[in-house]
PDB file of C-alpha atoms and ligand atoms in Angstrom:
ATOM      1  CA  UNK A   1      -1.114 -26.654  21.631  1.00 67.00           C
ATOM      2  CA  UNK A   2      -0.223 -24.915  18.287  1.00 70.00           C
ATOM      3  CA  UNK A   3      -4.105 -23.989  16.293  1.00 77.00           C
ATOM      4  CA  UNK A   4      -4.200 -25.845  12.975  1.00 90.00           C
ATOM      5  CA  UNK A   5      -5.225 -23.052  10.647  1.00 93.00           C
ATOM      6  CA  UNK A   6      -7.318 -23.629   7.257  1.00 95.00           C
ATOM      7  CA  UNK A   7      -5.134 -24.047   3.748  1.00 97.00           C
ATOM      8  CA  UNK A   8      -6.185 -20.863   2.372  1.00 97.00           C
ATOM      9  CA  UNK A   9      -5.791 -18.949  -0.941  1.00 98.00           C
ATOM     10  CA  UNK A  10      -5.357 -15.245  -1.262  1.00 98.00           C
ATOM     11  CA  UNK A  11      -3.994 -12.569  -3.979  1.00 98.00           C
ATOM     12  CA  UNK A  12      -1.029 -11.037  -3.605  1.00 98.00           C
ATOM     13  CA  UNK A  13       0.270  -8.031  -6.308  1.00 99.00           C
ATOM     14  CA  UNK A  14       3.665  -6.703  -6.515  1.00 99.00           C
ATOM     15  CA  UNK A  15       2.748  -3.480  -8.173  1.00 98.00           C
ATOM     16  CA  UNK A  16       4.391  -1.207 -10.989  1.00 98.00           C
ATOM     17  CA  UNK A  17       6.378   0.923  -8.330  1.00 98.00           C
ATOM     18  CA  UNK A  18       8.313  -2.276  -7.680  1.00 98.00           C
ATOM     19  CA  UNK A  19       8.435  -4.134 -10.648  1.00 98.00           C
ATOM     20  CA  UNK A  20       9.832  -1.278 -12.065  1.00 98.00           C
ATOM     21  CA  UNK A  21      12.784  -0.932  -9.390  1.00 98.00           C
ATOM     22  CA  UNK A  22      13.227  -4.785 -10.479  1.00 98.00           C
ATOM     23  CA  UNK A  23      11.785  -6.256  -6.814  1.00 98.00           C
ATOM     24  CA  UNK A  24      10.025  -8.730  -7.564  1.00 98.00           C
ATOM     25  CA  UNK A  25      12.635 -11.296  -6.885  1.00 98.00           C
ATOM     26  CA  UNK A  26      13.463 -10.198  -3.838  1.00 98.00           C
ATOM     27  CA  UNK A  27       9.751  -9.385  -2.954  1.00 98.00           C
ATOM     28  CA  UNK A  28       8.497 -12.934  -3.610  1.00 98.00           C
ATOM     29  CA  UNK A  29      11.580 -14.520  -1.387  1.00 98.00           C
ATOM     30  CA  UNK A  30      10.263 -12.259   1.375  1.00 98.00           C
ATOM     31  CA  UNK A  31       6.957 -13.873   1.059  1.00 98.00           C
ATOM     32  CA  UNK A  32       8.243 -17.799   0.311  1.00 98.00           C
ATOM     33  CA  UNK A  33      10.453 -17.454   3.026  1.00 98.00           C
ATOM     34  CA  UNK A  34       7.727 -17.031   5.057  1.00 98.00           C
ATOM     35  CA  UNK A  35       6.001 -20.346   3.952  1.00 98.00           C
ATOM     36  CA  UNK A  36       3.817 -19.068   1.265  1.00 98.00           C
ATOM     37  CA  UNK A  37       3.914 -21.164  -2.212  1.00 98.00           C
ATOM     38  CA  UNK A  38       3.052 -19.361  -5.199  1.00 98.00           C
ATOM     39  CA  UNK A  39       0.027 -21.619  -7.376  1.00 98.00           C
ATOM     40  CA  UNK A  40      -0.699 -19.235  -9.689  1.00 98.00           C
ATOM     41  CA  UNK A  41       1.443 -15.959 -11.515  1.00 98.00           C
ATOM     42  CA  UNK A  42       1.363 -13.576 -14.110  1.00 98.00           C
ATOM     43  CA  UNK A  43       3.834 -11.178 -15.545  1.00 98.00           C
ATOM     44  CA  UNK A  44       2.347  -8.325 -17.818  1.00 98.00           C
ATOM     45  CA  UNK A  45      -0.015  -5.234 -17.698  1.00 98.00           C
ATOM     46  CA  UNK A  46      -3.697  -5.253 -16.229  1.00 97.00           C
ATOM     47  CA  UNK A  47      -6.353  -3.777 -18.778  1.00 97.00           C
ATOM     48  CA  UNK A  48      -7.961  -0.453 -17.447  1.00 98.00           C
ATOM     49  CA  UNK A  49     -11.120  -1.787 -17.330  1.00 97.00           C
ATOM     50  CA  UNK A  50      -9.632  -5.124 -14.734  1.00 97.00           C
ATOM     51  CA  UNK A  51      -8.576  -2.578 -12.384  1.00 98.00           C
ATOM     52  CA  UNK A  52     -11.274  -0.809 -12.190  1.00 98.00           C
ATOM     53  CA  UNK A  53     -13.457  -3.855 -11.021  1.00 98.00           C
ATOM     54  CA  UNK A  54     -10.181  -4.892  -9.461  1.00 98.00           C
ATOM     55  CA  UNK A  55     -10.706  -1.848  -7.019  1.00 98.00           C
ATOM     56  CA  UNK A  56     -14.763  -1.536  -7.479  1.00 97.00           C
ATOM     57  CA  UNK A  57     -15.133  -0.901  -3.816  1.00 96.00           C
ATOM     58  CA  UNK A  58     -12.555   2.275  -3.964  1.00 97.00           C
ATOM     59  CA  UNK A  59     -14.624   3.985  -6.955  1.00 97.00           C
ATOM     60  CA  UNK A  60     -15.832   7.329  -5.511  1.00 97.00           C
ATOM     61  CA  UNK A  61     -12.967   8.331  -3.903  1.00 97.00           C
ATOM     62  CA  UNK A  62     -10.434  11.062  -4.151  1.00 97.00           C
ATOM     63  CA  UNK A  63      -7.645   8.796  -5.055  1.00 97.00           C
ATOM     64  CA  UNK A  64      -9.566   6.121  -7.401  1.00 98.00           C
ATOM     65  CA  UNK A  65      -8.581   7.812 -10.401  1.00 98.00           C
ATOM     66  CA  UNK A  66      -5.127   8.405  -9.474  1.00 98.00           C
ATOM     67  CA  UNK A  67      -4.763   4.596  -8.795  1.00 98.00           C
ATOM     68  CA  UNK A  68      -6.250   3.586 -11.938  1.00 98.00           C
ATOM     69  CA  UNK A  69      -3.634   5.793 -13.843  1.00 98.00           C
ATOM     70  CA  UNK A  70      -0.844   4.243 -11.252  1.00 98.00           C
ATOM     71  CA  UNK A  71      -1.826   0.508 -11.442  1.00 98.00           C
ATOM     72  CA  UNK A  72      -1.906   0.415 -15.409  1.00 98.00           C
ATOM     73  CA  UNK A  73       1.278   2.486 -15.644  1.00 98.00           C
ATOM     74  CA  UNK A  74       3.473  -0.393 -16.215  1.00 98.00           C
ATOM     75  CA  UNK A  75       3.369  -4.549 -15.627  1.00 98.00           C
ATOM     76  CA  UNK A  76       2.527  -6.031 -12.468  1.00 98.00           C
ATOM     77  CA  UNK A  77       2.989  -9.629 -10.871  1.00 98.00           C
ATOM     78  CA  UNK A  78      -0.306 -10.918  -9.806  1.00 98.00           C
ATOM     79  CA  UNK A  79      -0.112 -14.115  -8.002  1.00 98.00           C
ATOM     80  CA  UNK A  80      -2.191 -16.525  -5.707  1.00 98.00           C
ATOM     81  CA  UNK A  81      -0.247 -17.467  -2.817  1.00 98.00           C
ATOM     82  CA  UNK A  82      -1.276 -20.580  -0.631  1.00 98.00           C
ATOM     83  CA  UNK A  83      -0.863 -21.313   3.086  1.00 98.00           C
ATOM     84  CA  UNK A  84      -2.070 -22.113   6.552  1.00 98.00           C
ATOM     85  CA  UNK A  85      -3.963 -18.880   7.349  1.00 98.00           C
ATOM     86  CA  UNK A  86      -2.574 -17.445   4.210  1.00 98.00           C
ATOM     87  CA  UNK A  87      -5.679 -14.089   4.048  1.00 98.00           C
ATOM     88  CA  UNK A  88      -4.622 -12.859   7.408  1.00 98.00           C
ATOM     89  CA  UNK A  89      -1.270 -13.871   7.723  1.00 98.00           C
ATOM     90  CA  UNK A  90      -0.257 -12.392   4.056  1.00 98.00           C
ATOM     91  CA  UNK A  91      -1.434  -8.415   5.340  1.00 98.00           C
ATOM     92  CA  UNK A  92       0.283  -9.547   8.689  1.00 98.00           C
ATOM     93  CA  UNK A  93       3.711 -10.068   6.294  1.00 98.00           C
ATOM     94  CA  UNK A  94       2.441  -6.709   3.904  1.00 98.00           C
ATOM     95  CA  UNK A  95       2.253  -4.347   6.217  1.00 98.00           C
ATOM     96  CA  UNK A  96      -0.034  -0.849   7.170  1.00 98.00           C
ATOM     97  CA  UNK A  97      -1.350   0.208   3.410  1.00 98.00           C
ATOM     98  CA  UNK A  98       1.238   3.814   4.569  1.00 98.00           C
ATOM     99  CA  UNK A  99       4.594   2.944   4.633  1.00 98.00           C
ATOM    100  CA  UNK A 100       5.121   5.090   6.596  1.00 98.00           C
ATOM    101  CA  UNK A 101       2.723   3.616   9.280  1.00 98.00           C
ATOM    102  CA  UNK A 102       4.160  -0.207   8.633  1.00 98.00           C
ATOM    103  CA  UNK A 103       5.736  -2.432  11.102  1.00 98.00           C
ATOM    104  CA  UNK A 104       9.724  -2.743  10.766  1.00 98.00           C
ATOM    105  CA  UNK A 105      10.137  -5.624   8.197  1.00 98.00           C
ATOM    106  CA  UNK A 106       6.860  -5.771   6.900  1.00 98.00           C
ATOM    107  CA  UNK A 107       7.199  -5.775   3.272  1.00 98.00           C
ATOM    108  CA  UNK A 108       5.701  -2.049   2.572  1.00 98.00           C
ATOM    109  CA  UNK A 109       8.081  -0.648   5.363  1.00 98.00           C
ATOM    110  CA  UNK A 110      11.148  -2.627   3.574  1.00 98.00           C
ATOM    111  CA  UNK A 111      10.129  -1.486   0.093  1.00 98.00           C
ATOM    112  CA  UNK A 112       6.817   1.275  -0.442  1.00 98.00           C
ATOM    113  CA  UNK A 113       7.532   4.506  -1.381  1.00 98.00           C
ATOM    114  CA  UNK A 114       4.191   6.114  -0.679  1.00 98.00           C
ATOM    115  CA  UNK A 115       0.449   5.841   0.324  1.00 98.00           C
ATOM    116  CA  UNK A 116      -0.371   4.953  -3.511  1.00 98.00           C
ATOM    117  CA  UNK A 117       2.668   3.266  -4.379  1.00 98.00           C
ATOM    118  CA  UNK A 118       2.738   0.752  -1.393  1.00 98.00           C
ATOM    119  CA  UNK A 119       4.851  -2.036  -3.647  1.00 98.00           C
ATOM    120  CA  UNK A 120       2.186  -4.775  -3.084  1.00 99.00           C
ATOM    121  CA  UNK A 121      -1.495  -5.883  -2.725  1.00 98.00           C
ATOM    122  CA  UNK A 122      -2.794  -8.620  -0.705  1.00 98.00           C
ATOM    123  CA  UNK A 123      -6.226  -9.609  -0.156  1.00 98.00           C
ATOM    124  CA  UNK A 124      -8.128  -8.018   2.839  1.00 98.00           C
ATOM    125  CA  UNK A 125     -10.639 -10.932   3.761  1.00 98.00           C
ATOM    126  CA  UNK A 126     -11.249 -14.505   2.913  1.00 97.00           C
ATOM    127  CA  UNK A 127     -13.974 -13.207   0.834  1.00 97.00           C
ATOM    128  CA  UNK A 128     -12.295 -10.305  -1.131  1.00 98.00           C
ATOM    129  CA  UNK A 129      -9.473 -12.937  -1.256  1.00 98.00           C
ATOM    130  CA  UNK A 130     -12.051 -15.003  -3.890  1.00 98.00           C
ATOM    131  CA  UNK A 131     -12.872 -12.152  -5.661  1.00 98.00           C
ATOM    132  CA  UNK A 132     -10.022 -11.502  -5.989  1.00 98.00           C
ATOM    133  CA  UNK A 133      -8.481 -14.593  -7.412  1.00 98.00           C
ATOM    134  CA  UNK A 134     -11.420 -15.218  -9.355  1.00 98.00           C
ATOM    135  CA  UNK A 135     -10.863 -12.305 -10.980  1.00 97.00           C
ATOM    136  CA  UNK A 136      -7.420 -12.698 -12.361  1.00 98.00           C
ATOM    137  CA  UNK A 137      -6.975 -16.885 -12.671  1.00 98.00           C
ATOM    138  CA  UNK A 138     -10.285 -17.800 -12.799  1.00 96.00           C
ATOM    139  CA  UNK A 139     -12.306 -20.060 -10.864  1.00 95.00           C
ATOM    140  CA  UNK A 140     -10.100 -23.130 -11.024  1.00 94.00           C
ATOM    141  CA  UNK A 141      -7.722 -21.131  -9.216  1.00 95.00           C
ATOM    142  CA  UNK A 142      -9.615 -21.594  -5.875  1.00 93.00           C
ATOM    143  CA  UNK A 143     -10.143 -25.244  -5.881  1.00 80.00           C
ATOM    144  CA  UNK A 144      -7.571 -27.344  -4.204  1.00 64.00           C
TER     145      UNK A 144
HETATM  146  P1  CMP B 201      -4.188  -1.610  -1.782  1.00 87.98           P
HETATM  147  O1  CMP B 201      -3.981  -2.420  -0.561  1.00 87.98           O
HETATM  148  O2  CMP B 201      -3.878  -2.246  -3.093  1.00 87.98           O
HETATM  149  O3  CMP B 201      -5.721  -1.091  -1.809  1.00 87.98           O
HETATM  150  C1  CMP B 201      -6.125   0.125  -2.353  1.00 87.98           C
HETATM  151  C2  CMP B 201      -4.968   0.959  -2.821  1.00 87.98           C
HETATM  152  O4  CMP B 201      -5.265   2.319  -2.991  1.00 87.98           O
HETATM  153  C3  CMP B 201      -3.878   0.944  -1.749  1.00 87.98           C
HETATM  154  O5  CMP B 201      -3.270  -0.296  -1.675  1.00 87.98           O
HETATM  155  C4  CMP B 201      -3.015   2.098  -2.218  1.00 87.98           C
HETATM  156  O6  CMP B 201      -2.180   1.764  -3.334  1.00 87.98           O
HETATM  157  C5  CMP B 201      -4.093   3.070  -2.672  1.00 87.98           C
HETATM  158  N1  CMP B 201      -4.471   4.023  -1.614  1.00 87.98           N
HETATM  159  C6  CMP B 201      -5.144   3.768  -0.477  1.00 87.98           C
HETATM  160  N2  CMP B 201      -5.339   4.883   0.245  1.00 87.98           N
HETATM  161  C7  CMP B 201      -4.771   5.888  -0.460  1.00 87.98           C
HETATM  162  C8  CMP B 201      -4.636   7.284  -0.258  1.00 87.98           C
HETATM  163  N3  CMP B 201      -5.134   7.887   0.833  1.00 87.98           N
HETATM  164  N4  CMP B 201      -4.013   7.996  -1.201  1.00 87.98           N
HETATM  165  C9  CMP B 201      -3.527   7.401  -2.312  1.00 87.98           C
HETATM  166  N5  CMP B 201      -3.613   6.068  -2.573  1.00 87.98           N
HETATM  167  C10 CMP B 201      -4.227   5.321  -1.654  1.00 87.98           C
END
């Protein structure tokens, strides 16, 4: 018999690398087709200062810095996705954070260019997953 997974929230980011190359159509088919429904979205830049408690756990190392500068260089598409199992099963679709390292037709392989500019985010726990969300759409965003 098939396990029933939890309805689950998590955030998912298609980043300035690929907004810019004008993927974000194609980028959030990849992940609908795959049974995700976007609840929340927003089109635009993220402040400095969001990113940086965006990526609070990354602050201290070499490439922090680099990131900040990378993630604020242009708009991004932030949006909650919803589905059964939707934490694990979103970095299943995403892909090794190296595109070079990432499963055929996970969406990093199909479209990263580098380490740093890895075309998407998507949250690495059902906890960061809250933070996350939280963050960006507020609290209402979890409920159900
Ligand atoms: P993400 O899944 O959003 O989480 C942290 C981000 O930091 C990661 O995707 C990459 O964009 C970036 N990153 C992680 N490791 C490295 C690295 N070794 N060099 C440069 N950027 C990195």
């Amino acid at each position: 018999m098939k396990e029933e997974l939890p309805l689950e929230r998590t955030l998912f980011i298609v980043k300035p690398d690929a907004v810019e190359r004008n993927l974000i159509g194609k980028i959030l088919a990849h992940v609908e087709d795959r049974g995700f429904r976007i609840v929340e979205a927003r089109l635009g830049p993220i402040a400095r200062e969001e990113a940086e408690r965006f990526y609070a756990e990354h602050r201290g190392k070499p490439f922090f810095l680099d990131l900040l500068d990378y993630m604020t260089s242009g708009p991004v598409m932030l949006t909650c996705l919803e589905r059964e199992g939707a934490v694990r099963g979103l970095r299943e679709v995403v892909g090794a954070t190296d595109p070079k390292e990432a499963a055929p037709g996970t969406v990093r392989q199909l479209f990263g260019l580098s380490k740093q500019m890895n075309s998407v985010h998507a949250s690495d726990s059902p906890a960061s997953a809250s933070r996350e969300v939280e963050l960006f759409f507020g609290a209402q965003a979890l409920a159900r």
